[in-house]
Amino acid sequence: MEIAILFGLIITLLLVGVPIAVALGLSSILFLLVASESSLASVAQTFFEAMAGHYTLLAIPFFILASSFMSTGGVAKRIIRFSIALVGHMHGGLAIAGVFACMLFAALSGSSPATVVAIGGIVIAGMREVGYSKDFAAGVICNAGTLGILIPPSIVMVVYAAATEVSVGRMFLAGVIPGLLAGFMLMTAIYIVARVKKLPKGEWKGWGEVLSAGKEAAWGLMLIVIILGGIYGGIFTPTEAAAVAAIYAFLIANFIYKDMGPLAESGGGSINLLKKPWALLTAFFHKDTRDTLFEAGKLTITLLLIIANALILKHVLTDEQIPQQIAESMLSAGMSAVVFLIMVNVILLIGGQFMEPSGLIVIVAPLVFPIAMELGIDPIHLGIIMVVNMEIGMITPPVGLNLFVTSGVAGMPMMRVVKAATPWLGILFVFLIMVTYIPWLSTFLPTHFMGPEIIIR
Amino acid sequence: MSQTTAKGFFDSIEETLIGAILGLMTLITFANVVVRYGFNSNILWALEVTSILFAWLVLLGASYCVKVNAHLGVDAVLNLLSNSVRKALTLFAAALCILYSVFLLKGGWDFWAGYANLPGTTGRWFPTGFESDFLGKGWYETEDVVMPESLQFMSDIFNEGERYEKMPRMIPYFMLPFGFALLLFRFLQAAIMVYRGERETLIVSHEAEDAVEEAAAKLAKGE
């Protein structure tokens, strides 16, 4: 009963336009003041410890910073050029290249809307030029953009790991196979449609172009090698890996790609470092650097504020033993893991339409996780299911977030984007069912590389 | 005119601070990795300082994000409503945000005050006065953070003249009441702006909204 009031309050506050962070925090504070002995001072302490006491969460600002340095237009362009060189000559080549570019970009950035903006902004226009319909282009990119949160590094996975205390390294590895699978399912579908509809194919420019485009893109793509290699090679923790990645991205953006900073010229050209060696110092204080730091900081603040408040909520839930009570009543009602997973699917699909994924996961995870553990579901598998669910929530009509973003980027009315995205949505649904009921897809890599998981209840 | 320059000035202080804190966190963490592999050593205070800066970033930045309307929320329902109903609901939401900041400000003060030899407030929900009886914890130090010599004057005030070996906790925790006070101020300001019709909502629905607007503007220009 209490739990229904608490969650009812949160949802009501969200719907009247209270920021997510405040809705979570205020509901939890009211609940604590009425129903428990805790003082406001202890709430403030929880708040401070949310940042200062969670080493895992410290990875988030660094990942955001790294992807901000990498999200300049130049990197997206290089990735797209590489993708086109590689697969552009196939039937439906440009569309397949778009999906491939989204997959690569997802490995640099941890956010889906950001992927749609960066890749979609360029590819949709390009596809129209060579004769694809606008709807086809928007539908494809809208779906492929959701891979942003599934292919590591992913901010949503870091949030899940912090909320449920599983390992970030395992979550990242677990996302690899499903991420590739979803990408290839989309590409295969496009290829089939392209054969049937006789969609245009580009020309093969030879291995030279692949190599030279690949070399250009490699500087950016090295980022994921540093992150994954560093974590699994045992060189650094995920948090340190993120910080190293941020510094690396800063150096690449300023001194190799020269898209920003003292060596960039407004016309798009660049200056040789030897002619301006003091740039090595001024880059740290350049306006572009300052702006990128600030933008990344702003995004960090809004996400972390939600997470900090969700941790107050988690504090309430654990204090009141609420998840345990629900788990007990579910088990005594004879609920099986399969039925439970379907419920989780539905809740997240609905929630994912309205809310930013990181926010949703911190609310739902503390509630769902203990129940899933009772039912014997693998924590890593559960995490991947949740991530995939939110991916799909973002493109499920009527209000998925990626639909909004695509409608903005492509300059199309919302309803047209919905129509354009729906056929591809079917593929992702099949994918969701596969991920939910074939745990192997998520657990194989982490178990293979990091040993079997020890589950502590 | 003078008002706009003053506003620009505070904007740039806040933006620079947010960027600088994040930059510092990154550099310290990176430096620690370099020191570990390059010099087989360890910066003892690196982790704790980074964690404190992280908390400061969020506490300090929360109010700024109210000012520039960057907080994430759900606008699906609000978008369906007429302007007048939306305004009424948003005012109601603003009142709740103010209540939230008052709770946090009281909590933040109560928590910090003990570490700064100051009285906490009485009252469970709202501050009703100051405690007359309290135990100062001004001696309580952080684990590893070095105390700068220039701040040692604090030991006379808060620690009966005994030198601090590490930084006392009152310094990192100070950001709690300070950040929440700023948050309260910004929510009050936002509420007034909504009331006057200078601002429509307190939320955005996703973090890429600016970028999408830019892209849409480009399209409109026919690029």
CSV table of C-alpha atoms in Angstrom, one decimal, chain A residues 1 17 40 52 134 186 235 276 326 425:
chain,number,residue,atom,x,y,z
A,1,MET,CA,0.0,0.0,0.0
A,17,GLY,CA,6.1,18.9,-15.0
A,40,LEU,CA,16.7,15.7,6.8
A,52,ALA,CA,31.5,11.2,-3.1
A,134,LYS,CA,13.0,10.6,-46.7
A,186,LEU,CA,18.9,-4.3,-39.1
A,235,ILE,CA,45.4,-1.8,-16.7
A,276,LYS,CA,52.0,27.2,-33.7
A,326,ILE,CA,6.9,-7.7,-3.4
A,425,LEU,CA,10.6,-1.6,-35.0
